[in-house]
Tab-separated table of C-alpha atoms and ligand atoms in Angstrom:
chain	number	residue	atom	x	y	z
W	1268	MET	CA	-10.319	-16.466	56.216
W	1269	GLU	CA	-9.015	-19.636	57.838
W	1270	LYS	CA	-5.236	-19.854	57.755
W	1271	ASN	CA	-4.016	-23.372	57.009
W	1272	PHE	CA	-0.457	-22.744	55.847
W	1273	THR	CA	2.323	-20.868	57.622
W	1274	LEU	CA	5.817	-20.250	56.329
W	1275	HIS	CA	8.686	-19.997	58.819
W	1276	TYR	CA	12.300	-19.057	58.224
W	1277	GLY	CA	14.398	-22.201	58.569
W	1278	ASP	CA	17.981	-23.186	57.920
W	1279	LEU	CA	19.347	-26.722	58.016
W	1280	THR	CA	22.798	-25.395	58.900
W	1281	ASP	CA	21.527	-23.645	62.063
W	1282	SER	CA	20.794	-26.020	64.976
W	1283	THR	CA	19.284	-23.425	67.298
W	1284	ASN	CA	16.910	-22.277	64.567
W	1285	ILE	CA	15.800	-25.874	63.925
W	1286	ILE	CA	15.268	-26.612	67.619
W	1287	ARG	CA	13.289	-23.405	68.184
W	1288	LEU	CA	11.088	-24.036	65.137
W	1289	ILE	CA	10.276	-27.616	66.105
W	1290	GLN	CA	9.620	-26.548	69.698
W	1291	GLN	CA	7.216	-23.862	68.485
W	1292	ILE	CA	5.418	-25.940	65.823
W	1293	GLN	CA	5.331	-29.309	67.652
W	1294	PRO	CA	4.875	-31.054	64.298
W	1295	ASP	CA	3.197	-34.440	63.813
W	1296	GLU	CA	5.209	-35.022	60.646
W	1297	ILE	CA	8.401	-33.596	59.162
W	1298	TYR	CA	9.341	-34.133	55.510
W	1299	ASN	CA	13.024	-33.319	55.139
W	1300	LEU	CA	13.306	-32.396	51.464
W	1301	GLY	CA	15.885	-29.699	52.221
W	1302	ALA	CA	19.178	-30.085	50.363
W	1303	MET	CA	21.585	-28.673	47.854
W	1304	SER	CA	20.244	-31.238	45.414
W	1305	HIS	CA	22.207	-30.667	42.201
W	1306	VAL	CA	24.662	-33.548	41.782
W	1307	HIS	CA	27.068	-31.677	39.476
W	1308	VAL	CA	27.134	-28.548	41.665
W	1309	SER	CA	28.025	-30.724	44.681
W	1310	PHE	CA	31.507	-31.253	43.196
W	1311	ASP	CA	32.056	-27.484	43.477
W	1312	GLU	CA	30.768	-27.055	47.042
W	1313	PRO	CA	31.257	-30.422	48.780
W	1314	GLU	CA	31.672	-29.037	52.302
W	1315	TYR	CA	28.471	-27.007	52.120
W	1316	VAL	CA	26.641	-30.091	50.800
W	1317	ALA	CA	27.981	-32.283	53.618
W	1318	ASN	CA	26.796	-29.695	56.128
W	1319	THR	CA	23.319	-29.151	54.664
W	1320	ASP	CA	22.387	-32.531	53.205
W	1321	GLY	CA	24.239	-34.705	55.729
W	1322	ILE	CA	24.505	-32.916	59.082
W	1323	GLY	CA	21.259	-31.013	58.367
W	1324	THR	CA	19.395	-34.308	58.718
W	1325	LEU	CA	21.176	-35.018	62.002
W	1326	ARG	CA	20.113	-31.561	63.283
W	1327	LEU	CA	16.452	-32.389	62.655
W	1328	LEU	CA	16.683	-35.812	64.299
W	1329	GLU	CA	18.591	-34.425	67.249
W	1330	ALA	CA	16.054	-31.594	67.686
W	1331	ILE	CA	13.247	-34.178	67.913
W	1332	ARG	CA	15.260	-36.073	70.545
W	1333	ILE	CA	16.273	-33.016	72.583
W	1334	LEU	CA	12.641	-31.843	72.644
W	1335	LYS	CA	11.449	-35.340	73.655
W	1336	LEU	CA	9.127	-35.536	70.667
W	1337	GLU	CA	10.232	-39.061	69.658
W	1338	GLN	CA	6.745	-40.476	70.193
W	1339	LYS	CA	4.915	-37.577	68.536
W	1340	THR	CA	6.908	-36.396	65.535
W	1341	ARG	CA	7.369	-38.679	62.544
W	1342	ILE	CA	10.161	-37.801	60.126
W	1343	TYR	CA	10.606	-38.586	56.427
W	1344	GLN	CA	14.128	-38.343	55.029
W	1345	ALA	CA	14.476	-37.667	51.291
W	1346	SER	CA	16.993	-40.333	50.380
W	1347	THR	CA	17.885	-40.836	46.765
W	1348	SER	CA	18.676	-43.336	44.036
W	1349	GLU	CA	22.015	-41.492	43.741
W	1350	LEU	CA	23.052	-43.659	46.727
W	1351	TYR	CA	23.321	-46.610	44.303
W	1352	GLY	CA	25.783	-44.659	42.148
W	1353	LYS	CA	28.012	-47.220	40.478
W	1354	VAL	CA	25.248	-49.776	40.673
W	1355	GLN	CA	25.958	-53.116	42.326
W	1356	GLU	CA	22.729	-54.715	41.133
W	1357	ILE	CA	20.070	-54.202	38.433
W	1358	PRO	CA	17.340	-53.242	39.254
W	1359	GLN	CA	18.030	-51.496	42.582
W	1360	SER	CA	15.925	-52.360	45.633
W	1361	GLU	CA	16.058	-51.612	49.381
W	1362	LYS	CA	18.608	-54.450	49.657
W	1363	THR	CA	21.051	-53.230	46.986
W	1364	PRO	CA	24.383	-52.031	48.464
W	1365	PHE	CA	25.203	-48.324	48.030
W	1366	TYR	CA	28.174	-46.989	46.022
W	1367	PRO	CA	27.847	-43.173	46.000
W	1368	ARG	CA	29.590	-41.303	43.156
W	1369	SER	CA	29.361	-37.616	44.155
W	1370	PRO	CA	29.761	-35.404	47.241
W	1371	TYR	CA	25.954	-35.069	47.102
W	1372	ALA	CA	25.439	-38.838	47.262
W	1373	VAL	CA	28.067	-39.271	50.009
W	1374	ALA	CA	26.312	-36.636	52.136
W	1375	LYS	CA	22.971	-38.330	51.476
W	1376	MET	CA	24.507	-41.645	52.531
W	1377	TYR	CA	25.297	-40.177	55.967
W	1378	ALA	CA	21.732	-38.833	56.155
W	1379	TYR	CA	20.322	-42.265	55.229
W	1380	TRP	CA	22.227	-44.097	57.940
W	1381	ILE	CA	21.737	-41.505	60.684
W	1382	THR	CA	17.990	-41.792	60.036
W	1383	VAL	CA	18.162	-45.580	60.381
W	1384	ASN	CA	20.316	-45.215	63.494
W	1385	TYR	CA	17.931	-42.819	65.254
W	1386	ARG	CA	15.029	-45.130	64.448
W	1387	GLU	CA	16.831	-48.099	65.987
W	1388	ALA	CA	18.498	-46.281	68.901
W	1389	TYR	CA	15.596	-44.071	70.057
W	1390	ASN	CA	12.587	-45.879	68.605
W	1391	MET	CA	11.745	-42.866	66.456
W	1392	PHE	CA	9.337	-43.044	63.525
W	1393	ALA	CA	12.080	-42.090	61.057
W	1394	CYS	CA	11.936	-43.382	57.457
W	1395	ASN	CA	13.940	-43.101	54.253
W	1396	GLY	CA	12.175	-42.796	50.921
W	1397	ILE	CA	14.770	-43.818	48.329
W	1398	LEU	CA	13.261	-41.877	45.472
W	1399	PHE	CA	14.426	-42.222	41.896
W	1400	ASN	CA	14.377	-39.094	39.676
W	1401	HIS	CA	11.014	-37.351	39.836
W	1402	GLU	CA	10.149	-34.429	37.627
W	1403	SER	CA	7.334	-31.981	36.842
W	1404	PRO	CA	6.861	-28.542	35.271
W	1405	LEU	CA	8.129	-27.170	38.614
W	1406	ARG	CA	11.529	-28.896	38.232
W	1407	GLY	CA	14.561	-26.594	38.543
W	1408	GLU	CA	15.856	-25.319	35.195
W	1409	THR	CA	19.298	-26.918	35.550
W	1410	PHE	CA	18.171	-30.549	35.865
W	1411	VAL	CA	18.291	-32.381	32.561
W	1412	SER	CA	14.565	-33.077	32.077
W	1413	ARG	CA	13.574	-29.427	32.497
W	1414	LYS	CA	16.616	-28.196	30.623
W	1415	ILE	CA	15.409	-30.273	27.678
W	1416	THR	CA	11.720	-29.265	27.819
W	1417	ARG	CA	12.579	-25.577	28.296
W	1418	GLY	CA	15.278	-25.723	25.631
W	1419	ILE	CA	13.000	-27.394	23.068
W	1420	SER	CA	10.257	-24.832	23.760
W	1421	GLU	CA	12.700	-21.992	23.135
W	1422	VAL	CA	13.964	-23.633	19.928
W	1423	LEU	CA	10.397	-24.181	18.638
W	1424	LEU	CA	9.470	-20.570	19.268
W	1425	GLY	CA	12.646	-19.219	17.686
W	1426	LEU	CA	14.121	-17.930	20.957
W	1427	LYS	CA	17.333	-19.918	20.472
W	1428	LYS	CA	18.937	-22.219	17.927
W	1429	ASN	CA	19.944	-25.242	19.975
W	1430	ILE	CA	20.450	-26.883	23.372
W	1431	TYR	CA	23.813	-27.865	24.867
W	1432	LEU	CA	23.821	-31.061	26.936
W	1433	GLY	CA	26.394	-33.372	28.553
W	1434	ASN	CA	26.298	-37.168	28.815
W	1435	LEU	CA	23.467	-38.403	26.578
W	1436	ASN	CA	24.207	-42.048	27.466
W	1437	ALA	CA	23.089	-41.735	31.106
W	1438	LYS	CA	19.976	-43.747	31.904
W	1439	ARG	CA	17.474	-42.671	34.500
W	1440	ASP	CA	14.250	-44.058	35.958
W	1441	TRP	CA	12.133	-40.905	35.609
W	1442	GLY	CA	8.744	-40.575	37.321
W	1443	HIS	CA	6.220	-37.794	37.896
W	1444	ALA	CA	6.697	-35.852	41.149
W	1445	LYS	CA	2.912	-35.932	41.711
W	1446	ASP	CA	3.048	-39.699	42.185
W	1447	TYR	CA	6.163	-39.535	44.340
W	1448	VAL	CA	4.817	-37.085	46.932
W	1449	GLU	CA	1.888	-39.456	47.483
W	1450	ALA	CA	4.416	-42.179	48.266
W	1451	MET	CA	6.211	-39.897	50.759
W	1452	TYR	CA	2.929	-39.299	52.572
W	1453	LEU	CA	2.043	-43.024	52.609
W	1454	ILE	CA	5.455	-43.907	54.073
W	1455	LEU	CA	4.691	-41.825	57.168
W	1456	GLN	CA	1.132	-43.218	57.580
W	1457	GLN	CA	2.217	-46.840	58.159
W	1458	ASP	CA	2.155	-48.738	61.473
W	1459	THR	CA	5.912	-49.341	61.381
W	1460	ALA	CA	8.748	-47.091	60.289
W	1461	GLU	CA	10.577	-48.541	57.283
W	1462	ASP	CA	12.577	-47.520	54.218
W	1463	TYR	CA	11.149	-47.753	50.697
W	1464	VAL	CA	12.352	-47.527	47.093
W	1465	ILE	CA	10.031	-45.385	44.956
W	1466	ALA	CA	10.527	-45.838	41.208
W	1467	THR	CA	8.713	-46.668	37.966
W	1468	GLY	CA	10.892	-49.647	36.998
W	1469	VAL	CA	11.512	-48.198	33.519
W	1470	THR	CA	14.842	-46.669	32.514
W	1471	THR	CA	15.479	-44.326	29.566
W	1472	GLU	CA	18.560	-42.648	28.085
W	1473	VAL	CA	18.854	-38.850	28.196
W	1474	ARG	CA	19.165	-39.053	24.381
W	1475	GLU	CA	15.776	-40.790	24.151
W	1476	PHE	CA	14.099	-38.375	26.595
W	1477	ALA	CA	15.002	-35.519	24.248
W	1478	ARG	CA	13.922	-37.446	21.146
W	1479	ARG	CA	10.512	-38.179	22.662
W	1480	ALA	CA	10.028	-34.601	23.814
W	1481	PHE	CA	10.676	-33.356	20.263
W	1482	LYS	CA	8.405	-36.083	18.851
W	1483	TYR	CA	5.516	-35.008	21.110
W	1484	VAL	CA	5.474	-31.574	19.446
W	1485	GLY	CA	5.717	-33.008	15.926
W	1486	VAL	CA	9.464	-32.675	15.347
W	1487	SER	CA	11.519	-35.771	14.429
W	1488	ILE	CA	15.253	-35.815	15.121
W	1489	ASP	CA	18.133	-38.163	14.345
W	1490	TYR	CA	21.426	-38.307	16.202
W	1491	GLU	CA	24.682	-38.198	14.208
W	1492	GLY	CA	28.309	-38.436	15.296
W	1493	THR	CA	29.748	-39.740	18.543
W	1494	GLY	CA	31.167	-38.433	21.824
W	1495	LEU	CA	31.639	-34.667	21.963
W	1496	ASN	CA	30.730	-34.475	18.250
W	1497	GLU	CA	27.297	-36.026	18.600
W	1498	LYS	CA	24.455	-33.791	17.387
W	1499	ALA	CA	20.696	-34.039	16.976
W	1500	ILE	CA	19.453	-32.955	13.571
W	1501	VAL	CA	15.835	-32.270	12.570
W	1502	THR	CA	14.555	-34.769	9.975
W	1503	GLN	CA	10.900	-33.750	9.801
W	1504	VAL	CA	8.593	-31.013	11.137
W	1505	GLU	CA	4.865	-31.736	11.227
W	1506	ASN	CA	3.717	-28.427	12.715
W	1507	ASP	CA	4.283	-25.223	10.727
W	1508	GLU	CA	3.868	-23.061	13.834
W	1509	TRP	CA	7.438	-23.976	14.847
W	1510	LYS	CA	10.512	-22.036	13.784
W	1511	VAL	CA	12.651	-25.123	13.066
W	1512	LYS	CA	13.210	-26.854	9.755
W	1513	LYS	CA	14.678	-30.048	8.375
W	1514	GLY	CA	18.475	-30.057	8.708
W	1515	ASP	CA	18.650	-27.748	11.761
W	1516	ILE	CA	21.079	-28.850	14.484
W	1517	VAL	CA	19.046	-28.680	17.699
W	1518	ILE	CA	21.226	-30.500	20.267
W	1519	GLU	CA	24.997	-30.258	20.672
W	1520	ILE	CA	27.371	-31.499	23.349
W	1521	ASP	CA	29.289	-29.273	25.758
W	1522	LYS	CA	31.875	-31.009	27.919
W	1523	ARG	CA	31.164	-28.526	30.750
W	1524	TYR	CA	28.118	-30.637	31.594
W	1525	PHE	CA	30.030	-33.879	32.155
W	1526	ARG	CA	30.608	-34.891	35.785
W	1527	PRO	CA	33.944	-36.050	37.270
W	1528	THR	CA	32.253	-39.329	38.229
W	1529	GLU	CA	28.940	-40.303	36.669
W	1530	VAL	CA	26.011	-42.526	37.599
W	1531	ASP	CA	25.427	-44.433	34.361
W	1532	LEU	CA	22.273	-46.411	34.962
W	1533	LEU	CA	19.430	-46.228	37.461
W	1534	ILE	CA	16.375	-48.462	37.450
W	1535	GLY	CA	14.379	-49.083	40.595
W	1536	ASP	CA	12.486	-52.078	41.924
W	1537	ALA	CA	9.544	-50.672	43.897
W	1538	THR	CA	7.991	-54.062	44.747
W	1539	LYS	CA	8.026	-53.291	48.489
W	1540	ALA	CA	6.179	-49.974	48.000
W	1541	ARG	CA	3.658	-51.695	45.758
W	1542	THR	CA	3.021	-54.497	48.230
W	1543	LYS	CA	3.154	-52.668	51.556
W	1544	LEU	CA	2.004	-49.141	50.653
W	1545	GLY	CA	-0.283	-50.101	47.769
W	1546	TRP	CA	1.622	-47.488	45.747
W	1547	SER	CA	2.200	-47.513	42.027
W	1548	PRO	CA	2.789	-44.589	39.653
W	1549	LYS	CA	-0.213	-43.213	37.743
W	1550	HIS	CA	1.929	-41.391	35.161
W	1551	ASN	CA	4.395	-42.863	32.675
W	1552	LEU	CA	7.315	-41.074	30.975
W	1553	ASP	CA	5.206	-39.911	28.023
W	1554	ASP	CA	2.624	-38.351	30.389
W	1555	LEU	CA	5.467	-36.582	32.176
W	1556	ILE	CA	7.051	-35.285	28.965
W	1557	GLN	CA	3.676	-34.020	27.688
W	1558	ASN	CA	2.957	-32.268	30.970
W	1559	MET	CA	6.380	-30.580	31.012
W	1560	MET	CA	6.381	-29.644	27.307
W	1561	ASP	CA	2.865	-28.152	27.469
W	1562	ALA	CA	3.809	-26.087	30.521
W	1563	ASP	CA	7.094	-24.777	29.071
W	1564	ILE	CA	5.641	-23.884	25.667
W	1565	LYS	CA	2.894	-21.960	27.492
W	1566	LEU	CA	5.482	-20.231	29.672
W	1567	PHE	CA	7.628	-19.044	26.754
W	1568	LYS	CA	4.605	-18.004	24.678
W	1569	LYS	CA	3.560	-15.841	27.627
W	1570	ASP	CA	7.088	-14.384	27.797
W	1571	ILE	CA	6.936	-13.496	24.112
W	1572	LEU	CA	3.601	-11.712	24.617
W	1573	LEU	CA	4.967	-9.866	27.658
W	1574	ASN	CA	8.077	-8.818	25.737
W	1575	GLN	CA	5.956	-7.572	22.856
W	1576	SER	CA	4.034	-5.405	25.291
W	1577	GLY	CA	7.220	-3.943	26.770
W	1578	PHE	CA	7.852	-6.245	29.759
W	1579	THR	CA	11.151	-8.116	29.837
W	1580	GLN	CA	11.926	-11.336	31.669
W	1581	ASN	CA	15.209	-13.098	31.963
W	1582	ARG	CA	14.764	-16.851	31.826
W	1583	GLN	CA	18.343	-17.729	30.969
W	1584	PHE	CA	19.552	-20.540	33.223
W	1585	GLU	CA	21.669	-23.548	32.396
R	662	LIG	N1	21.820	-31.500	34.795
R	662	LIG	C1	22.228	-31.953	33.598
R	662	LIG	N2	22.509	-31.053	32.586
R	662	LIG	N3	22.376	-33.294	33.431
R	662	LIG	C2	22.754	-33.727	32.205
R	662	LIG	C3	23.014	-32.854	31.133
R	662	LIG	C4	22.899	-31.457	31.336
R	662	LIG	O1	23.116	-30.641	30.448
R	662	LIG	N4	23.350	-33.612	30.054
R	662	LIG	C5	23.317	-34.889	30.425
R	662	LIG	N5	22.967	-34.971	31.738
R	662	LIG	C6	22.868	-36.215	32.528
R	662	LIG	C7	23.615	-36.171	33.857
R	662	LIG	O2	25.013	-36.379	33.651
R	662	LIG	C8	22.902	-37.284	34.608
R	662	LIG	O3	23.482	-38.526	34.277
R	662	LIG	C9	21.471	-37.252	34.075
R	662	LIG	O4	21.514	-36.427	32.901
R	662	LIG	C10	20.446	-36.687	35.039
R	662	LIG	O5	20.941	-35.472	35.560
R	662	LIG	P1	20.035	-34.525	36.494
R	662	LIG	O6	18.749	-34.235	35.831
R	662	LIG	O7	20.892	-33.382	36.902
R	662	LIG	O8	19.643	-35.434	37.743
R	662	LIG	P2	20.501	-36.464	38.635
R	662	LIG	O9	20.091	-37.860	38.220
R	662	LIG	O10	21.933	-36.167	38.633
R	662	LIG	O11	19.958	-36.176	40.110
R	662	LIG	C11	18.576	-35.898	40.365
R	662	LIG	O12	17.892	-37.065	40.750
R	662	LIG	C12	18.333	-37.635	41.986
R	662	LIG	C13	17.464	-38.872	42.260
R	662	LIG	O13	18.073	-39.967	41.661
R	662	LIG	C14	18.533	-34.820	41.457
R	662	LIG	O14	17.198	-34.382	41.626
R	662	LIG	C15	19.032	-35.373	42.771
R	662	LIG	O15	18.873	-34.394	43.803
R	662	LIG	C16	18.219	-36.623	43.129
R	662	LIG	O16	18.692	-37.178	44.333
């Protein structure tokens, strides 16, 4: 059988490992998606994040330079809408000034600029994709979109009573990861190395994301109360398969999930990507929610069947 995929052990905190790997592989393209990528967790391990997300990018760029691969190896740096932080402009484009609001975003800011610097100093094909939030059924369980779709699935199937969330007011420009990886690829296929914003141009509150996810499976909710006392209560259930009923409290607030400094509003302007790359997203937020809800309901139904036949799985993450 033809082998077309090889996994290597790599570590962004280990320069010699990175140099040896790049020397051995002689890659045409590198996509640096490696990071400790959870914004809230970055407040607990800021030094590790600076090392991995910031200096890790430098290690890759420097390896390309040391190995004299500047004219062969193209590199994509996973920059992020978190760079805009306390936003200086609405919507955010490639020209909007950065104002990072977490150790994660500050580390990513170093990575952004070192990528630009190596492009300008050594004529490397090094690009930043400034991607806004992108989700899919493969999203980590602790990011809010997946926490919601997993949590709702568990509530529907009677595996738990409710979901605890943090700041429901935050607004994000959520897209489907499938569309965003196409953009990453296109960025490295251009004639000139440039930086691009990748976004849908639509922003939605966390509160509304959850409401729509419930709605998709036939459960209507209303929010009552404010601040830490806000709750989502079921007002109608259209599917009698589900183990929720009118009056159930399905979302509550836990202050543990609030961040020391928050990014309140992200909405991207991807005009440059549309014009130069011919890129636009094929999925909207409802497509994304449906895709994630279908996958998580299937996952937990499978768990229930496995448990009934004596297998146990622990899917408890937060
Ligand atoms: N994780 C989480 N858990 N977030 C919550 C919760 C909760 O229980 N409740 C409310 N939120 C809010 C957060 O405070 C934040 O404002 C928003 O939901 C989105 O949080 P995340 O899904 O954790 O993503 P993020 O926007 O902080 O960062 C993601 O997107 C960036 C691109 O803009 C990550 O993937 C980053 O690595 C990425 O760079």
